[in-house]
Coordinates of C-alpha atoms and ligand atoms in Angstrom, one line a residue:
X1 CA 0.0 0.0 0.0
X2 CA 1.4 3.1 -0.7
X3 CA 0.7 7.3 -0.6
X4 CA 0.8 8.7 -3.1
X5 CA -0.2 12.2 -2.2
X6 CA 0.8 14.5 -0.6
X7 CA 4.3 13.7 -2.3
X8 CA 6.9 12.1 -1.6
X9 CA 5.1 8.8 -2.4
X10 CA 6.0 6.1 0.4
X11 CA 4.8 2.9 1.7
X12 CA 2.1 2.9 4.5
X13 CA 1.3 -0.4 6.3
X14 CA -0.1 -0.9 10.4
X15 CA 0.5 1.9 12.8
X16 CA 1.2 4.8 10.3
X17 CA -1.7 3.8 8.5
X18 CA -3.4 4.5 11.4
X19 CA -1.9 7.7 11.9
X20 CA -2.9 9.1 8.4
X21 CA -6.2 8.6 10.2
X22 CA -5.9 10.9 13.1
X23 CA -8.9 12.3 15.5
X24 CA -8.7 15.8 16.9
X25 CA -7.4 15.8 20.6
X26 CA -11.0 17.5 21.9
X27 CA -14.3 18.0 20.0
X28 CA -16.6 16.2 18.2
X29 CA -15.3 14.8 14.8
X30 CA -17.5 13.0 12.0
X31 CA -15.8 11.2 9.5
X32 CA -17.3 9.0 7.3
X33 CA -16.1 5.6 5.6
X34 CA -17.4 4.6 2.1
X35 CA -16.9 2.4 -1.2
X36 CA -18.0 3.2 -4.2
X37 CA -17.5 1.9 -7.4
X38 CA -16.3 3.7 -10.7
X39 CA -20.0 3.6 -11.8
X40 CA -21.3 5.4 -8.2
X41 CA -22.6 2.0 -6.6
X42 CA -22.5 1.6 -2.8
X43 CA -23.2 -1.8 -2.9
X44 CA -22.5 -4.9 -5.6
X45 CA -24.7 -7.3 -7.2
X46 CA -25.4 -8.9 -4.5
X47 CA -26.5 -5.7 -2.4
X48 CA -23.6 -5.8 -0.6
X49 CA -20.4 -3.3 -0.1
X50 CA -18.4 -6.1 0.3
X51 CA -18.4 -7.6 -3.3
X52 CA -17.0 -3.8 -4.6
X53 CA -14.2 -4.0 -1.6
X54 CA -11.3 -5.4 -1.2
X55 CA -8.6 -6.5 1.7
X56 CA -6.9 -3.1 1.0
X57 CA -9.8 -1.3 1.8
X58 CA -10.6 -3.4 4.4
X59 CA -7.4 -2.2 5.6
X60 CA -8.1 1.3 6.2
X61 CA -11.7 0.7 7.1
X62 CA -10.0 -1.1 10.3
X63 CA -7.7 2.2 10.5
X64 CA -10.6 4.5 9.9
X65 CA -12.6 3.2 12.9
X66 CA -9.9 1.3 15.1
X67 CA -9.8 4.6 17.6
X68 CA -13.3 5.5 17.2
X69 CA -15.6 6.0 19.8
X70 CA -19.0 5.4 18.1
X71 CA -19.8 3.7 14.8
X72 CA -22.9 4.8 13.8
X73 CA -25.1 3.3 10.5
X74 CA -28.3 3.3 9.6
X75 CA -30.6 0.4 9.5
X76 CA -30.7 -0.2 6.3
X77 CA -27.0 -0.9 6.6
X78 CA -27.6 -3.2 9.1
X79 CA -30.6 -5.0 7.6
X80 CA -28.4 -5.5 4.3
X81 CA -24.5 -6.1 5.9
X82 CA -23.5 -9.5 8.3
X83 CA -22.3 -6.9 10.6
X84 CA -20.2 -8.5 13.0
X85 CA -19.2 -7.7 17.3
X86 CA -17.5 -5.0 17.6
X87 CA -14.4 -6.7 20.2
X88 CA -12.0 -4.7 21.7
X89 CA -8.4 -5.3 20.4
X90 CA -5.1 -5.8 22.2
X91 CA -3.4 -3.9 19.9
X92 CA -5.3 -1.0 20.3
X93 CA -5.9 -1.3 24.3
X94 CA -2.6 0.9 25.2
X95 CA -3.7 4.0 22.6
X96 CA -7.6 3.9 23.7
X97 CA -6.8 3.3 27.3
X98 CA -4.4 6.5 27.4
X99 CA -6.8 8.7 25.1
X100 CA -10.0 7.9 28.0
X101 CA -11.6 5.7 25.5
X102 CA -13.9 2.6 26.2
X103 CA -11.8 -0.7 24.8
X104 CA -14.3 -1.0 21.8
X105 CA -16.1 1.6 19.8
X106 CA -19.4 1.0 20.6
X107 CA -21.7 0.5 17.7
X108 CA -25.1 3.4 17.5
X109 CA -27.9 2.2 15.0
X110 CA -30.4 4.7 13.6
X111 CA -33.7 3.5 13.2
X112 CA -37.1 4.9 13.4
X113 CA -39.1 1.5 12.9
X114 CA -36.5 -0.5 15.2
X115 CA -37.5 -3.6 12.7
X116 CA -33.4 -4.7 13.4
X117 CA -32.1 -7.5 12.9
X118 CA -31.3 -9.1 16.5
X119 CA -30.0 -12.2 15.7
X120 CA -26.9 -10.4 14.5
X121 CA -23.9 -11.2 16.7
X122 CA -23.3 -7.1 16.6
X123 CA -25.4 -7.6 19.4
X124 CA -24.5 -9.7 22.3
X125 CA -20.9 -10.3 21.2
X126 CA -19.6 -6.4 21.2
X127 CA -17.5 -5.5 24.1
X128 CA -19.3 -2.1 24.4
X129 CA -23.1 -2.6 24.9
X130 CA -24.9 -1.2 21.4
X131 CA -26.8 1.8 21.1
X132 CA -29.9 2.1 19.2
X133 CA -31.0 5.8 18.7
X134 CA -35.1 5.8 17.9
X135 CA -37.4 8.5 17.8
X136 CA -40.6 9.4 19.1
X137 CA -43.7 7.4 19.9
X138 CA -41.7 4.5 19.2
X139 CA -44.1 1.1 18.9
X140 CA -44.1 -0.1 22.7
X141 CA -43.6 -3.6 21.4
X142 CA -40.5 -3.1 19.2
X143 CA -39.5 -1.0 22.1
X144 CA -38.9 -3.8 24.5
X145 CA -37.7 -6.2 22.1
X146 CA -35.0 -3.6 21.0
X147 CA -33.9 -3.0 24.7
X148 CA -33.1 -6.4 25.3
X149 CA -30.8 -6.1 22.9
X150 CA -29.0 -2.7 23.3
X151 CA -29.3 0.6 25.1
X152 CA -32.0 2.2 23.0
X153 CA -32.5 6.1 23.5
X154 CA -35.7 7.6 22.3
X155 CA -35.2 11.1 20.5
X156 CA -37.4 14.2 20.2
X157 CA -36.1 13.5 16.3
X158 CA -34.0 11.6 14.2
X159 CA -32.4 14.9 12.3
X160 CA -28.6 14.6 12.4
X161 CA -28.1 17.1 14.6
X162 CA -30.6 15.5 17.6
X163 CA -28.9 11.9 16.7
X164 CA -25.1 13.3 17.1
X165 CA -25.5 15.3 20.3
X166 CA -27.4 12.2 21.7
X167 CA -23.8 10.1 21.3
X168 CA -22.0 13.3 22.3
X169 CA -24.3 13.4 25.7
X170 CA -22.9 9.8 26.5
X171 CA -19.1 10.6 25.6
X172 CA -19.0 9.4 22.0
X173 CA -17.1 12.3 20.0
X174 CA -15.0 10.4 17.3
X175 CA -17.6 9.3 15.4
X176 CA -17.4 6.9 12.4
X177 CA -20.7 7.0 10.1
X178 CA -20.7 3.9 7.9
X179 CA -23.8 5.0 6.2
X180 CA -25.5 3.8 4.7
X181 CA -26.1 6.3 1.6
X182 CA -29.3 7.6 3.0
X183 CA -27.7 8.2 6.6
X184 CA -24.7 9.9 5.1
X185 CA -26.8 12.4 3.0
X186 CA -28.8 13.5 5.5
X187 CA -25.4 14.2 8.0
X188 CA -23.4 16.3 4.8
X189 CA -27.0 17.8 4.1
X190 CA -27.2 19.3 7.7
X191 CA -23.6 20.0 7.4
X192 CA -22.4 17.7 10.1
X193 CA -19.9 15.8 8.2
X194 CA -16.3 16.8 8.9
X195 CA -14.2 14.1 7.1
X196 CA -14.9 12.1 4.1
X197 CA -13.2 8.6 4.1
X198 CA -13.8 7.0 0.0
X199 CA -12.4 4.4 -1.3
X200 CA -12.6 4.1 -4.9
X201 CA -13.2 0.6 -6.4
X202 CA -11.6 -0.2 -9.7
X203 CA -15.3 -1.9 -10.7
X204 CA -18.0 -0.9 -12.5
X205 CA -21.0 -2.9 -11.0
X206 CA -24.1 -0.9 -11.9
X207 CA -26.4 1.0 -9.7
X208 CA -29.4 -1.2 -9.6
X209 CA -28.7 -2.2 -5.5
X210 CA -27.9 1.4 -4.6
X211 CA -30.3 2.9 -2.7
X212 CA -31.5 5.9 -4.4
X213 CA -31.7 9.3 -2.0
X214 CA -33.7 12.5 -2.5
X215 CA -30.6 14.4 -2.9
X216 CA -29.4 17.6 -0.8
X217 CA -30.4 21.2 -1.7
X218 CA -26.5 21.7 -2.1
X219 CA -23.4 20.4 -3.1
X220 CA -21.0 19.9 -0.3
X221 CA -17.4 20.3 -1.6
X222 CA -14.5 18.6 0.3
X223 CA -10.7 19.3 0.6
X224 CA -8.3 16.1 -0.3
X225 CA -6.0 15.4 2.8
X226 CA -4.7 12.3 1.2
X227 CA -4.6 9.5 -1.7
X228 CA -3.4 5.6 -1.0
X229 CA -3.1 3.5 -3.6
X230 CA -2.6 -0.4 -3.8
X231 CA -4.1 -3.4 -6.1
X232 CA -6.4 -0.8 -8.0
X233 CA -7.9 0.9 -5.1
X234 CA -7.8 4.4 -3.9
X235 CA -8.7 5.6 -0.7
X236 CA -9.0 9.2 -0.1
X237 CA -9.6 11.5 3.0
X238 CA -10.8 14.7 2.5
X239 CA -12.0 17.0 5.1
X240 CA -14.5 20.0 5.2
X241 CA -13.1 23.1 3.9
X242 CA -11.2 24.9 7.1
X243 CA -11.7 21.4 9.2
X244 CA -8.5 19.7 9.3
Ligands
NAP301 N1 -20.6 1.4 -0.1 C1 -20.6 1.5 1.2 O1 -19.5 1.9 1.8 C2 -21.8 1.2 2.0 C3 -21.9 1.5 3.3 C4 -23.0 1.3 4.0 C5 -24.1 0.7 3.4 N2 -24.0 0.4 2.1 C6 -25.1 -0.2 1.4 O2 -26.2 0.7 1.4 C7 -27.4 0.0 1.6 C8 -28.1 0.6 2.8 O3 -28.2 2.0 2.7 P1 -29.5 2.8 2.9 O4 -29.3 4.2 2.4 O5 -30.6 2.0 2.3 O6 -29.8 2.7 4.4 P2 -29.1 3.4 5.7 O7 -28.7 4.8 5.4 O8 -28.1 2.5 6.3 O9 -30.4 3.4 6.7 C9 -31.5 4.1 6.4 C10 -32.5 3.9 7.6 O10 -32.0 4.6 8.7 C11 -33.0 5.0 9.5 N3 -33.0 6.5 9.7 C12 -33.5 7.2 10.7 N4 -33.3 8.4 10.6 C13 -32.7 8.6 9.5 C14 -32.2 9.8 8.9 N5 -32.3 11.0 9.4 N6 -31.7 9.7 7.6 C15 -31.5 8.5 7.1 N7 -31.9 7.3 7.7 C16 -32.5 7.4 8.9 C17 -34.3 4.5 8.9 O11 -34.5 3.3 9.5 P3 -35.9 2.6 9.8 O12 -36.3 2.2 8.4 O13 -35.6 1.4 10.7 O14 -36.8 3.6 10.4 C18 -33.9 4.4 7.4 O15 -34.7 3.5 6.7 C19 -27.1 -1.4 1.6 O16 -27.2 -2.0 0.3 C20 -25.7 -1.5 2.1 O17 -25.0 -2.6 1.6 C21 -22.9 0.6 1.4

């Protein structure tokens, strides 16, 4: 794996990976991690991000979120992805430990229906109890099936302004939004985003399993902080103009 930009272009692997990733010592910080294929699909064939990825990305996904405090997706991405326990790592326990953090990131879901899927392992085998974020009037019944399976805090709203203070309130500043596509719109629509983490698959796979989105009122342009290359791939962080 190598970066490529800012020059001079030099190998990246493990630990300085993980330092092209850095969080801001205080604050909150959004960033958010993303495949997409040549053609503008989130998702392969098969409905899945995992058929456009690759280990490289994979990679830096692990870098991206290793020192996060909060993962947060949507429900569709957790209705569509096998998303597995978030476990705490030894490699990481020394740098989280030191920074205040919990051992784990601890996974947030979005949803206003809480139809989840609860036989995921996300569930019972993360290190960090989940958090499901919900709003209003939510039915009693899917209530108290969701809280036997995480923390589940009922919002005023689901707007991503209400859903990020509700992680800040419980400590959760680095955030990590793994989308999906509709979740990630509505954070850069509000203007909440502060760092954009896209890999770029070498693959055209066709839109048909992307989930189309209404669109924001804007564009939202990003600075590029940095470009890694290996097998094909290219992973880029850019962050919000002035936000670095
Ligand atoms: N390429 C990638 O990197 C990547 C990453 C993630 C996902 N994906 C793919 O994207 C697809 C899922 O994405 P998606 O856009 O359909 O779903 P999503 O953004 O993951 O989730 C949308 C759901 O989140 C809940 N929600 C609550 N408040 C919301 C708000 N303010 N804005 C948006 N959502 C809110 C709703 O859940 P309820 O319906 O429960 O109320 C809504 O249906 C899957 O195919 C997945 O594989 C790709």
């Amino acid at each position: 794996m190598h970066l490529v930009h800012p020059a001079p272009s030099r190998p990246v692997s493990g630990d300085d990976l993980l330092d092209a990733y850095p969080w801001p010592d205080e604050g909150r910080w959004v960033r958010a991690m993303m495949v997409t294929t040549l053609d503008g699909a989130a998702a392969g064939r098969d409905g899945l991000s995992g058929s456009i990825s690759s280990s490289v990305d994979g990679e830096v996904f692990d870098a991206v979120r290793r020192l996060a405090d909060a993962v947060l997706v949507g429900a569709g991405t957790l209705r569509a992805e096998e998303y597995g326990p978030m476990r705490a790592k030894d490699a990481d326990a020394g740098r989280r430990a030191a920074a205040g953090q919990a051992p784990a990131p601890r996974i947030a879901v979005v949803s206003g229906s809480l139809d989840l899927p609860w036989s995921l392992p996300v569930w019972a085998g993360s290190t960090v109890g989940p958090l499901v974020l919900t709003g209003p009037s939510p039915d009693p019944e899917a209530l108290a099936t969701a809280r036997e399976h995480a923390e589940v805090a009922v919002l005023e709203d689901l707007e991503p302004a209400t859903l990020l203070a509700a992680l800040e309130t419980r400590g959760l500043r680095r955030i990590v939004c793994e989308g999906g596509p509709s979740l990630l719109e509505a954070v850069v629509a509000a203007d909440l985003l502060d760092e954009a983490d896209i890999t770029l698959s070498p693959m055209f796979a066709g839109t048909s399993t992307t989930p189309r989105t209404d669109g924001p009122d804007e564009v939202a342009r990003f600075d590029l902080v940095h470009l890694i290359t290996a097998e094909g791939f290219v992973m880029a962080r850019y962050t919000r103009p002035g936000h670095r």
